Amino acid sequence: METEKVTAGRDKLGVFAPKFAELNDDVLFGEVWSREDKLPARDRCIVTVTALMASGILDSSLEFHLTNAKNHGVTAEEIAEILTHAAFYVGWPKAWAAFHMAKEIWKDVYPMH
């Protein structure tokens, strides 16, 4: 699956922080994420979700990357296993927060209460 061009930096911070926006869009998402010959985007998604969860980044960034993981073929069963495994290393409350988001993102697969 090809990674689509990210413009979030410019869209949200372009006028206020143009250099940061450029680095976000062109370097992080433009160059690093495009190095699929080194590490497939699907694997990058898994690493990123785990790193954000470990860092306690449990906001729209994690939501974006969980969605990106789903869009790159990570299944509901796989994300549940990834988050369960990571919980023992990064903390149970972080896992609960990540599961709350993941459950919403994969609700089309497992409609849950």
Short mmCIF file of N, CA, C and O in Angstrom, two decimals:
data_model
loop_
_atom_site.label_atom_id
_atom_site.label_comp_id
_atom_site.label_asym_id
_atom_site.label_seq_id
_atom_site.Cartn_x
_atom_site.Cartn_y
_atom_site.Cartn_z
N MET A 1 0.84 -1.17 0.00
CA MET A 1 0.00 0.00 0.00
C MET A 1 0.89 1.23 0.00
O MET A 1 1.82 1.34 0.78
N GLU A 2 0.60 2.15 -0.84
CA GLU A 2 1.40 3.36 -0.96
C GLU A 2 0.99 4.37 0.11
O GLU A 2 -0.17 4.56 0.40
N THR A 3 1.99 5.02 0.71
CA THR A 3 1.74 6.02 1.72
C THR A 3 1.31 7.32 1.04
O THR A 3 1.99 7.80 0.15
N GLU A 4 0.18 7.86 1.48
CA GLU A 4 -0.30 9.10 0.87
C GLU A 4 0.43 10.29 1.48
O GLU A 4 0.92 10.25 2.59
N LYS A 5 0.50 11.36 0.71
CA LYS A 5 1.22 12.56 1.13
C LYS A 5 0.52 13.19 2.33
O LYS A 5 -0.67 13.45 2.31
N VAL A 6 1.29 13.44 3.36
CA VAL A 6 0.77 14.06 4.57
C VAL A 6 0.98 15.56 4.50
O VAL A 6 2.06 16.03 4.15
N THR A 7 -0.07 16.31 4.81
CA THR A 7 0.01 17.77 4.83
C THR A 7 -0.43 18.33 6.18
O THR A 7 -0.67 19.53 6.31
N ALA A 8 -0.53 17.49 7.18
CA ALA A 8 -1.02 17.92 8.49
C ALA A 8 -0.19 19.05 9.08
O ALA A 8 -0.73 19.98 9.68
N GLY A 9 1.12 18.99 8.92
CA GLY A 9 1.97 20.05 9.45
C GLY A 9 1.62 21.39 8.86
O GLY A 9 1.41 22.37 9.57
N ARG A 10 1.56 21.45 7.55
CA ARG A 10 1.23 22.71 6.88
C ARG A 10 -0.20 23.14 7.17
O ARG A 10 -0.47 24.32 7.37
N ASP A 11 -1.10 22.16 7.21
CA ASP A 11 -2.51 22.48 7.46
C ASP A 11 -2.71 23.07 8.85
O ASP A 11 -3.48 24.01 9.03
N LYS A 12 -2.03 22.54 9.84
CA LYS A 12 -2.25 22.95 11.23
C LYS A 12 -1.27 24.01 11.72
O LYS A 12 -1.61 24.81 12.58
N LEU A 13 -0.02 23.97 11.23
CA LEU A 13 1.01 24.84 11.79
C LEU A 13 1.78 25.65 10.76
O LEU A 13 2.74 26.32 11.10
N GLY A 14 1.39 25.55 9.50
CA GLY A 14 2.17 26.15 8.43
C GLY A 14 2.53 27.61 8.60
O GLY A 14 3.67 28.00 8.38
N VAL A 15 1.60 28.42 9.03
CA VAL A 15 1.86 29.84 9.20
C VAL A 15 2.61 30.08 10.51
O VAL A 15 3.56 30.86 10.57
N PHE A 16 2.22 29.40 11.57
CA PHE A 16 2.80 29.61 12.89
C PHE A 16 4.21 29.04 13.01
O PHE A 16 5.09 29.65 13.59
N ALA A 17 4.42 27.84 12.48
CA ALA A 17 5.72 27.16 12.60
C ALA A 17 6.06 26.49 11.27
O ALA A 17 6.03 25.28 11.13
N PRO A 18 6.39 27.29 10.25
CA PRO A 18 6.60 26.73 8.91
C PRO A 18 7.72 25.71 8.82
O PRO A 18 7.61 24.73 8.09
N LYS A 19 8.80 25.88 9.54
CA LYS A 19 9.91 24.91 9.47
C LYS A 19 9.49 23.58 10.08
O LYS A 19 9.76 22.52 9.53
N PHE A 20 8.83 23.63 11.24
CA PHE A 20 8.34 22.41 11.86
C PHE A 20 7.37 21.70 10.93
O PHE A 20 7.44 20.48 10.75
N ALA A 21 6.47 22.45 10.31
CA ALA A 21 5.51 21.89 9.37
C ALA A 21 6.22 21.22 8.21
O ALA A 21 5.85 20.12 7.79
N GLU A 22 7.24 21.88 7.69
CA GLU A 22 8.02 21.30 6.58
C GLU A 22 8.70 20.00 7.01
O GLU A 22 8.66 19.00 6.29
N LEU A 23 9.33 20.00 8.18
CA LEU A 23 10.01 18.79 8.67
C LEU A 23 9.01 17.65 8.89
O LEU A 23 9.28 16.50 8.55
N ASN A 24 7.85 17.98 9.44
CA ASN A 24 6.81 16.98 9.66
C ASN A 24 6.36 16.36 8.33
O ASN A 24 6.34 15.14 8.18
N ASP A 25 5.98 17.22 7.40
CA ASP A 25 5.38 16.74 6.16
C ASP A 25 6.39 16.17 5.17
O ASP A 25 6.15 15.13 4.56
N ASP A 26 7.52 16.84 5.03
CA ASP A 26 8.48 16.46 3.99
C ASP A 26 9.53 15.46 4.46
O ASP A 26 9.93 14.59 3.70
N VAL A 27 9.99 15.62 5.69
CA VAL A 27 11.05 14.73 6.17
C VAL A 27 10.46 13.51 6.87
O VAL A 27 10.64 12.38 6.41
N LEU A 28 9.73 13.73 7.96
CA LEU A 28 9.19 12.58 8.70
C LEU A 28 8.27 11.74 7.83
O LEU A 28 8.51 10.56 7.61
N PHE A 29 7.21 12.37 7.31
CA PHE A 29 6.25 11.59 6.52
C PHE A 29 6.67 11.45 5.07
O PHE A 29 6.31 10.46 4.42
N GLY A 30 7.41 12.39 4.54
CA GLY A 30 7.82 12.32 3.14
C GLY A 30 9.00 11.41 2.88
O GLY A 30 9.01 10.63 1.94
N GLU A 31 10.02 11.50 3.73
CA GLU A 31 11.24 10.72 3.52
C GLU A 31 11.29 9.45 4.39
O GLU A 31 11.49 8.37 3.88
N VAL A 32 11.13 9.62 5.68
CA VAL A 32 11.28 8.47 6.58
C VAL A 32 10.22 7.41 6.30
O VAL A 32 10.54 6.24 6.13
N TRP A 33 8.97 7.82 6.24
CA TRP A 33 7.90 6.85 6.01
C TRP A 33 7.95 6.23 4.62
O TRP A 33 7.41 5.15 4.40
N SER A 34 8.61 6.86 3.68
CA SER A 34 8.64 6.34 2.32
C SER A 34 9.76 5.32 2.10
O SER A 34 9.85 4.73 1.03
N ARG A 35 10.58 5.08 3.10
CA ARG A 35 11.70 4.13 2.97
C ARG A 35 11.23 2.69 3.14
O ARG A 35 11.72 1.94 3.97
N GLU A 36 10.25 2.31 2.34
CA GLU A 36 9.64 0.98 2.46
C GLU A 36 10.59 -0.15 2.11
O GLU A 36 10.36 -1.29 2.50
N ASP A 37 11.66 0.16 1.38
CA ASP A 37 12.64 -0.89 1.09
C ASP A 37 13.44 -1.25 2.35
O ASP A 37 14.05 -2.31 2.42
N LYS A 38 13.42 -0.37 3.34
CA LYS A 38 14.12 -0.61 4.61
C LYS A 38 13.19 -1.22 5.66
O LYS A 38 13.60 -2.06 6.44
N LEU A 39 11.96 -0.73 5.70
CA LEU A 39 10.96 -1.22 6.65
C LEU A 39 9.58 -0.88 6.08
O LEU A 39 9.29 0.29 5.81
N PRO A 40 8.74 -1.89 5.88
CA PRO A 40 7.41 -1.63 5.30
C PRO A 40 6.57 -0.70 6.18
O PRO A 40 6.71 -0.68 7.40
N ALA A 41 5.69 0.06 5.54
CA ALA A 41 4.83 1.00 6.25
C ALA A 41 4.01 0.30 7.34
O ALA A 41 3.81 0.85 8.42
N ARG A 42 3.57 -0.91 7.07
CA ARG A 42 2.80 -1.66 8.07
C ARG A 42 3.60 -1.83 9.35
O ARG A 42 3.10 -1.62 10.45
N ASP A 43 4.87 -2.19 9.21
CA ASP A 43 5.73 -2.36 10.38
C ASP A 43 6.01 -1.02 11.05
O ASP A 43 6.07 -0.92 12.28
N ARG A 44 6.19 0.03 10.26
CA ARG A 44 6.39 1.37 10.83
C ARG A 44 5.17 1.78 11.65
O ARG A 44 5.30 2.41 12.70
N CYS A 45 3.99 1.43 11.17
CA CYS A 45 2.77 1.73 11.91
C CYS A 45 2.79 1.06 13.28
O CYS A 45 2.46 1.69 14.30
N ILE A 46 3.16 -0.20 13.32
CA ILE A 46 3.21 -0.95 14.58
C ILE A 46 4.23 -0.33 15.53
O ILE A 46 3.95 -0.12 16.72
N VAL A 47 5.41 0.00 15.02
CA VAL A 47 6.45 0.62 15.84
C VAL A 47 5.95 1.96 16.37
O VAL A 47 6.12 2.28 17.56
N THR A 48 5.32 2.75 15.52
CA THR A 48 4.87 4.08 15.91
C THR A 48 3.77 4.02 16.96
O THR A 48 3.81 4.75 17.95
N VAL A 49 2.80 3.15 16.77
CA VAL A 49 1.73 2.98 17.76
C VAL A 49 2.33 2.61 19.10
O VAL A 49 1.99 3.18 20.14
N THR A 50 3.26 1.68 19.10
CA THR A 50 3.88 1.22 20.34
C THR A 50 4.69 2.35 21.00
O THR A 50 4.63 2.56 22.21
N ALA A 51 5.43 3.10 20.19
CA ALA A 51 6.23 4.21 20.73
C ALA A 51 5.35 5.30 21.32
O ALA A 51 5.64 5.83 22.39
N LEU A 52 4.27 5.64 20.64
CA LEU A 52 3.36 6.67 21.16
C LEU A 52 2.72 6.21 22.46
O LEU A 52 2.65 6.96 23.44
N MET A 53 2.26 4.97 22.48
CA MET A 53 1.65 4.42 23.69
C MET A 53 2.66 4.44 24.83
O MET A 53 2.34 4.87 25.94
N ALA A 54 3.88 4.02 24.57
CA ALA A 54 4.92 3.98 25.60
C ALA A 54 5.22 5.37 26.13
O ALA A 54 5.51 5.54 27.32
N SER A 55 5.15 6.36 25.27
CA SER A 55 5.45 7.74 25.66
C SER A 55 4.28 8.43 26.35
O SER A 55 4.42 9.56 26.81
N GLY A 56 3.13 7.77 26.36
CA GLY A 56 1.95 8.38 26.96
C GLY A 56 1.26 9.37 26.04
O GLY A 56 0.47 10.19 26.49
N ILE A 57 1.54 9.29 24.74
CA ILE A 57 0.87 10.14 23.75
C ILE A 57 -0.42 9.43 23.37
O ILE A 57 -0.45 8.59 22.49
N LEU A 58 -1.47 9.75 24.09
CA LEU A 58 -2.73 9.04 23.96
C LEU A 58 -3.82 9.97 23.44
O LEU A 58 -4.95 9.95 23.89
N ASP A 59 -3.43 10.77 22.44
CA ASP A 59 -4.34 11.77 21.89
C ASP A 59 -4.57 11.52 20.40
O ASP A 59 -4.46 10.39 19.93
N SER A 60 -4.84 12.57 19.67
CA SER A 60 -5.12 12.44 18.25
C SER A 60 -3.94 11.85 17.46
O SER A 60 -4.15 11.25 16.41
N SER A 61 -2.73 12.00 17.96
CA SER A 61 -1.58 11.39 17.28
C SER A 61 -1.69 9.87 17.29
O SER A 61 -1.49 9.21 16.27
N LEU A 62 -2.01 9.32 18.45
CA LEU A 62 -2.18 7.87 18.53
C LEU A 62 -3.37 7.43 17.69
O LEU A 62 -3.29 6.43 16.98
N GLU A 63 -4.44 8.18 17.75
CA GLU A 63 -5.62 7.85 16.95
C GLU A 63 -5.27 7.82 15.45
O GLU A 63 -5.66 6.90 14.73
N PHE A 64 -4.52 8.83 14.99
CA PHE A 64 -4.09 8.86 13.59
C PHE A 64 -3.27 7.62 13.24
O PHE A 64 -3.49 6.98 12.21
N HIS A 65 -2.34 7.26 14.11
CA HIS A 65 -1.45 6.14 13.79
C HIS A 65 -2.13 4.78 13.96
O HIS A 65 -1.78 3.83 13.25
N LEU A 66 -3.10 4.68 14.84
CA LEU A 66 -3.90 3.44 14.89
C LEU A 66 -4.69 3.29 13.60
O LEU A 66 -4.75 2.20 13.02
N THR A 67 -5.29 4.38 13.15
CA THR A 67 -6.03 4.35 11.88
C THR A 67 -5.09 4.02 10.72
O THR A 67 -5.44 3.22 9.84
N ASN A 68 -3.92 4.60 10.74
CA ASN A 68 -2.93 4.31 9.71
C ASN A 68 -2.55 2.83 9.74
O ASN A 68 -2.38 2.20 8.69
N ALA A 69 -2.40 2.28 10.94
CA ALA A 69 -2.09 0.84 11.07
C ALA A 69 -3.20 0.00 10.45
O ALA A 69 -2.93 -0.93 9.68
N LYS A 70 -4.43 0.33 10.75
CA LYS A 70 -5.56 -0.40 10.16
C LYS A 70 -5.53 -0.28 8.64
O LYS A 70 -5.71 -1.26 7.93
N ASN A 71 -5.29 0.94 8.15
CA ASN A 71 -5.25 1.16 6.71
C ASN A 71 -4.10 0.43 6.02
O ASN A 71 -4.15 0.21 4.81
N HIS A 72 -3.07 0.09 6.78
CA HIS A 72 -1.94 -0.67 6.23
C HIS A 72 -2.04 -2.16 6.54
O HIS A 72 -1.05 -2.88 6.43
N GLY A 73 -3.22 -2.62 6.92
CA GLY A 73 -3.46 -4.04 7.03
C GLY A 73 -3.31 -4.68 8.39
O GLY A 73 -3.41 -5.90 8.52
N VAL A 74 -3.07 -3.89 9.43
CA VAL A 74 -3.01 -4.47 10.77
C VAL A 74 -4.44 -4.81 11.18
O VAL A 74 -5.33 -3.96 11.13
N THR A 75 -4.65 -6.06 11.54
CA THR A 75 -5.99 -6.53 11.88
C THR A 75 -6.35 -6.19 13.32
O THR A 75 -5.48 -5.86 14.13
N ALA A 76 -7.63 -6.33 13.63
CA ALA A 76 -8.10 -6.12 15.00
C ALA A 76 -7.42 -7.09 15.95
O ALA A 76 -7.01 -6.71 17.06
N GLU A 77 -7.28 -8.33 15.53
CA GLU A 77 -6.62 -9.34 16.37
C GLU A 77 -5.16 -8.98 16.61
O GLU A 77 -4.65 -9.12 17.72
N GLU A 78 -4.51 -8.49 15.57
CA GLU A 78 -3.09 -8.12 15.71
C GLU A 78 -2.92 -6.91 16.61
O GLU A 78 -2.04 -6.90 17.48
N ILE A 79 -3.75 -5.88 16.44
CA ILE A 79 -3.59 -4.69 17.29
C ILE A 79 -3.90 -5.03 18.73
O ILE A 79 -3.23 -4.54 19.65
N ALA A 80 -4.87 -5.90 18.96
CA ALA A 80 -5.17 -6.32 20.33
C ALA A 80 -3.97 -7.03 20.95
O ALA A 80 -3.63 -6.79 22.11
N GLU A 81 -3.31 -7.87 20.17
CA GLU A 81 -2.13 -8.58 20.67
C GLU A 81 -0.96 -7.62 20.89
O GLU A 81 -0.23 -7.73 21.88
N ILE A 82 -0.78 -6.68 19.97
CA ILE A 82 0.30 -5.69 20.10
C ILE A 82 0.11 -4.86 21.36
O ILE A 82 1.04 -4.68 22.15
N LEU A 83 -1.11 -4.36 21.58
CA LEU A 83 -1.38 -3.53 22.75
C LEU A 83 -1.29 -4.33 24.04
O LEU A 83 -0.78 -3.83 25.06
N THR A 84 -1.75 -5.58 24.01
CA THR A 84 -1.64 -6.44 25.19
C THR A 84 -0.19 -6.69 25.54
O THR A 84 0.23 -6.57 26.70
N HIS A 85 0.60 -7.04 24.55
CA HIS A 85 2.03 -7.28 24.77
C HIS A 85 2.71 -6.03 25.32
O HIS A 85 3.44 -6.08 26.32
N ALA A 86 2.46 -4.89 24.68
CA ALA A 86 3.10 -3.64 25.10
C ALA A 86 2.66 -3.22 26.50
O ALA A 86 3.45 -2.58 27.22
N ALA A 87 1.45 -3.56 26.91
CA ALA A 87 0.94 -3.16 28.22
C ALA A 87 1.88 -3.55 29.35
O ALA A 87 2.06 -2.81 30.31
N PHE A 88 2.51 -4.71 29.22
CA PHE A 88 3.40 -5.20 30.28
C PHE A 88 4.71 -4.41 30.35
O PHE A 88 5.40 -4.44 31.36
N TYR A 89 5.03 -3.69 29.30
CA TYR A 89 6.27 -2.92 29.25
C TYR A 89 6.03 -1.43 29.45
O TYR A 89 6.91 -0.72 29.95
N VAL A 90 4.87 -0.92 29.04
CA VAL A 90 4.65 0.52 29.05
C VAL A 90 3.64 0.99 30.10
O VAL A 90 3.60 2.17 30.40
N GLY A 91 2.85 0.08 30.63
CA GLY A 91 1.89 0.44 31.66
C GLY A 91 0.46 0.12 31.30
O GLY A 91 0.04 0.33 30.17
N TRP A 92 -0.23 -0.41 32.28
CA TRP A 92 -1.62 -0.85 32.10
C TRP A 92 -2.55 0.30 31.75
O TRP A 92 -3.35 0.19 30.82
N PRO A 93 -2.48 1.46 32.42
CA PRO A 93 -3.39 2.56 32.07
C PRO A 93 -3.18 3.07 30.64
O PRO A 93 -4.15 3.44 29.97
N LYS A 94 -1.95 3.06 30.17
CA LYS A 94 -1.70 3.48 28.78
C LYS A 94 -2.36 2.49 27.82
O LYS A 94 -2.91 2.88 26.79
N ALA A 95 -2.29 1.22 28.15
CA ALA A 95 -2.93 0.21 27.31
C ALA A 95 -4.44 0.40 27.29
O ALA A 95 -5.07 0.30 26.23
N TRP A 96 -5.04 0.67 28.44
CA TRP A 96 -6.48 0.92 28.48
C TRP A 96 -6.86 2.06 27.55
O TRP A 96 -7.83 1.97 26.80
N ALA A 97 -6.10 3.14 27.61
CA ALA A 97 -6.40 4.30 26.74
C ALA A 97 -6.24 3.93 25.27
O ALA A 97 -7.07 4.31 24.43
N ALA A 98 -5.18 3.21 24.95
CA ALA A 98 -4.95 2.80 23.56
C ALA A 98 -6.05 1.84 23.09
O ALA A 98 -6.52 1.94 21.95
N PHE A 99 -6.46 0.92 23.96
CA PHE A 99 -7.53 0.00 23.60
C PHE A 99 -8.84 0.75 23.35
O PHE A 99 -9.60 0.39 22.44
N HIS A 100 -9.10 1.77 24.13
CA HIS A 100 -10.32 2.56 23.93
C HIS A 100 -10.35 3.13 22.51
O HIS A 100 -11.38 3.08 21.83
N MET A 101 -9.22 3.66 22.05
CA MET A 101 -9.15 4.20 20.69
C MET A 101 -9.23 3.10 19.65
O MET A 101 -9.94 3.23 18.65
N ALA A 102 -8.46 2.04 19.86
CA ALA A 102 -8.43 0.95 18.88
C ALA A 102 -9.81 0.32 18.69
O ALA A 102 -10.21 0.01 17.57
N LYS A 103 -10.53 0.17 19.79
CA LYS A 103 -11.88 -0.41 19.73
C LYS A 103 -12.78 0.42 18.82
O LYS A 103 -13.56 -0.13 18.05
N GLU A 104 -12.65 1.74 18.89
CA GLU A 104 -13.43 2.62 18.02
C GLU A 104 -13.00 2.50 16.56
O GLU A 104 -13.82 2.49 15.65
N ILE A 105 -11.71 2.42 16.34
CA ILE A 105 -11.17 2.39 14.97
C ILE A 105 -11.52 1.09 14.27
O ILE A 105 -11.79 1.08 13.07
N TRP A 106 -11.54 -0.01 15.00
CA TRP A 106 -11.86 -1.32 14.41
C TRP A 106 -13.31 -1.72 14.68
O TRP A 106 -13.67 -2.87 14.53
N LYS A 107 -14.19 -0.77 15.03
CA LYS A 107 -15.57 -1.13 15.38
C LYS A 107 -16.34 -1.73 14.21
O LYS A 107 -17.31 -2.45 14.43
N ASP A 108 -15.89 -1.47 12.98
CA ASP A 108 -16.56 -2.08 11.84
C ASP A 108 -16.29 -3.58 11.76
O ASP A 108 -17.06 -4.33 11.18
N VAL A 109 -15.20 -4.00 12.39
CA VAL A 109 -14.85 -5.43 12.39
C VAL A 109 -15.55 -6.13 13.54
O VAL A 109 -16.07 -7.22 13.41
N TYR A 110 -15.55 -5.49 14.72
CA TYR A 110 -16.16 -6.02 15.93
C TYR A 110 -17.05 -4.94 16.54
O TYR A 110 -16.59 -4.19 17.38
N PRO A 111 -18.29 -4.86 16.10
CA PRO A 111 -19.17 -3.86 16.73
C PRO A 111 -19.30 -4.21 18.21
O PRO A 111 -19.75 -5.28 18.56
N MET A 112 -18.81 -3.32 19.05
CA MET A 112 -18.77 -3.58 20.49
C MET A 112 -19.49 -2.48 21.24
O MET A 112 -19.68 -1.40 20.75
N HIS A 113 -19.81 -2.80 22.48
CA HIS A 113 -20.47 -1.82 23.35
C HIS A 113 -19.42 -0.97 24.02
O HIS A 113 -18.35 -1.31 24.26
#
